[in-house]
Short mmCIF file of C-alpha atoms in Angstrom, two decimals:
data_model
loop_
_atom_site.label_atom_id
_atom_site.label_comp_id
_atom_site.label_asym_id
_atom_site.label_seq_id
_atom_site.Cartn_x
_atom_site.Cartn_y
_atom_site.Cartn_z
CA MET D 1 37.77 26.60 16.17
CA GLU D 2 36.58 22.97 16.60
CA LEU D 3 33.49 22.22 18.62
CA PRO D 4 34.07 18.55 19.49
CA GLY D 5 31.04 18.26 21.76
CA LEU D 6 28.56 19.23 19.05
CA GLY D 7 27.14 16.96 16.40
CA ARG D 8 27.52 13.23 15.79
CA HIS D 9 29.38 11.19 13.20
CA CYS D 10 27.40 9.27 10.59
CA ALA D 11 27.28 5.57 11.44
CA GLU D 12 27.88 4.58 7.80
CA ARG D 13 31.45 3.24 7.73
CA ALA D 14 32.33 4.77 4.38
CA CYS D 15 31.02 8.21 5.41
CA ARG D 16 31.66 9.04 9.10
CA ARG D 17 30.73 12.69 8.35
CA LEU D 18 30.40 14.99 11.37
CA ASP D 19 26.82 16.16 11.18
CA PHE D 20 25.43 18.92 13.40
CA LEU D 21 21.84 17.86 12.65
CA PRO D 22 22.13 14.06 12.77
CA LEU D 23 19.13 11.86 12.10
CA LYS D 24 18.32 8.69 14.02
CA CYS D 25 17.00 5.71 12.05
CA ASP D 26 13.65 4.69 13.52
CA ALA D 27 14.29 1.03 12.68
CA CYS D 28 17.85 0.30 13.85
CA GLY D 29 18.48 3.30 16.12
CA GLU D 30 21.81 4.30 14.52
CA VAL D 31 22.62 7.95 13.75
CA PHE D 32 23.17 8.97 10.12
CA CYS D 33 23.73 12.06 8.01
CA LYS D 34 21.08 13.23 5.54
CA ASP D 35 22.69 11.19 2.75
CA HIS D 36 22.41 7.85 4.57
CA ILE D 37 19.20 8.08 6.62
CA ARG D 38 17.01 6.08 4.19
CA TYR D 39 16.84 2.33 4.87
CA ASP D 40 18.33 1.48 1.48
CA ASP D 41 21.15 4.01 1.82
CA HIS D 42 22.60 2.38 4.95
CA LYS D 43 21.40 -1.17 4.21
CA CYS D 44 19.34 -1.24 7.39
CA GLY D 45 18.95 -4.76 8.76
CA SER D 46 15.84 -3.74 10.73
CA ALA D 47 14.00 -2.07 7.85
CA TYR D 48 11.49 -4.93 7.63
CA LYS D 49 10.04 -3.75 10.96
CA LYS D 50 9.07 -0.34 9.61
CA ASN D 51 9.01 -0.58 5.83
CA VAL D 52 5.80 -2.61 5.60
CA GLN D 53 3.60 -2.47 2.54
CA VAL D 54 0.47 -4.56 2.15
CA PRO D 55 -0.64 -5.25 -1.42
CA VAL D 56 -4.32 -4.95 -2.29
CA CYS D 57 -6.19 -7.35 -4.55
CA PRO D 58 -7.10 -5.47 -7.76
CA LEU D 59 -10.40 -7.34 -8.05
CA CYS D 60 -11.95 -7.31 -4.57
CA ASN D 61 -9.85 -4.48 -3.00
CA ALA D 62 -9.03 -6.67 0.03
CA PRO D 63 -5.57 -6.41 1.63
CA VAL D 64 -3.47 -9.52 1.04
CA PRO D 65 -0.93 -10.28 3.81
CA VAL D 66 2.58 -11.13 2.61
CA GLN D 67 5.06 -12.92 4.87
CA LYS D 68 8.75 -11.99 4.97
CA GLY D 69 10.56 -13.50 1.99
CA GLU D 70 7.43 -14.00 -0.14
CA ILE D 71 7.00 -12.28 -3.49
CA PRO D 72 3.91 -10.01 -3.32
CA ASP D 73 2.85 -10.68 -6.94
CA VAL D 74 2.82 -14.44 -6.35
CA VAL D 75 0.82 -14.11 -3.11
CA VAL D 76 -1.76 -11.79 -4.71
CA GLY D 77 -2.04 -14.16 -7.68
CA ALA D 78 -2.70 -17.08 -5.34
CA HIS D 79 -5.35 -15.01 -3.54
CA MET D 80 -7.04 -14.22 -6.85
CA ASP D 81 -7.06 -17.93 -7.78
CA LYS D 82 -8.36 -19.28 -4.45
CA ASP D 83 -9.64 -16.81 -1.87
CA CYS D 84 -10.87 -13.81 -3.87
CA LYS D 85 -14.51 -12.91 -3.21
CA TYR D 86 -14.86 -10.99 -6.49
CA ASN D 87 -17.96 -11.90 -8.48
CA PRO D 88 -18.09 -10.19 -11.86
CA ALA D 89 -21.87 -10.58 -12.11
CA GLN D 90 -22.29 -8.30 -9.09
CA HIS D 91 -20.37 -5.48 -10.73
CA ILE D 92 -21.99 -5.25 -14.17
CA PHE D 93 -24.46 -2.40 -14.39
CA CYS D 94 -26.88 -1.43 -17.08
CA TYR D 95 -29.65 1.12 -17.46
CA VAL D 96 -33.22 -0.17 -17.49
CA TYR D 97 -36.27 1.83 -18.46
CA CYS D 98 -38.86 1.71 -15.68
CA LEU D 99 -42.40 2.17 -16.98
CA HIS D 100 -43.67 3.04 -13.50
CA GLN D 101 -41.27 5.99 -13.01
CA GLN D 102 -41.03 6.82 -16.73
CA SER D 103 -37.23 7.06 -16.47
CA TYR D 104 -34.05 5.07 -16.74
CA LEU D 105 -32.66 3.40 -13.62
CA LYS D 106 -29.15 2.17 -13.03
CA ALA D 107 -29.43 -1.51 -12.18
CA GLN D 108 -27.16 -4.46 -11.75
CA LEU D 109 -27.30 -7.05 -14.47
CA PHE D 110 -30.05 -9.61 -13.81
CA GLU D 111 -31.73 -7.29 -11.30
CA LEU D 112 -35.39 -6.73 -12.03
CA CYS D 113 -37.45 -3.63 -11.58
CA GLU D 114 -39.37 -3.74 -8.32
CA HIS D 115 -42.48 -2.16 -9.83
CA PRO D 116 -45.13 -4.35 -11.48
CA ALA D 117 -45.52 -4.07 -15.22
CA ALA D 118 -48.37 -1.81 -16.31
#
């Protein structure tokens, strides 16, 4: 017995499967079966609205905005060359023996002990 009022057909032209638990794409609004719901599976033209990834600079951990059509690696490389706030001298630590506390202290390179020498 057919139940024509139940379910929806997959919007993918090559599929058109009758699915009783159809899924609606949150980008384009079309209804798809479980095999075609991913943006890549149905070549969603609106995927750029939802599938947004922002690369992070590996040096300063700042997000680097990428415009549509730009290559993320090139944009991050340009950020590292021009706008990156990373300063390697701020991130080099060493251990210094403090005579006042009679122990080793973790200190940044070029940072001096705040206690006067005995």
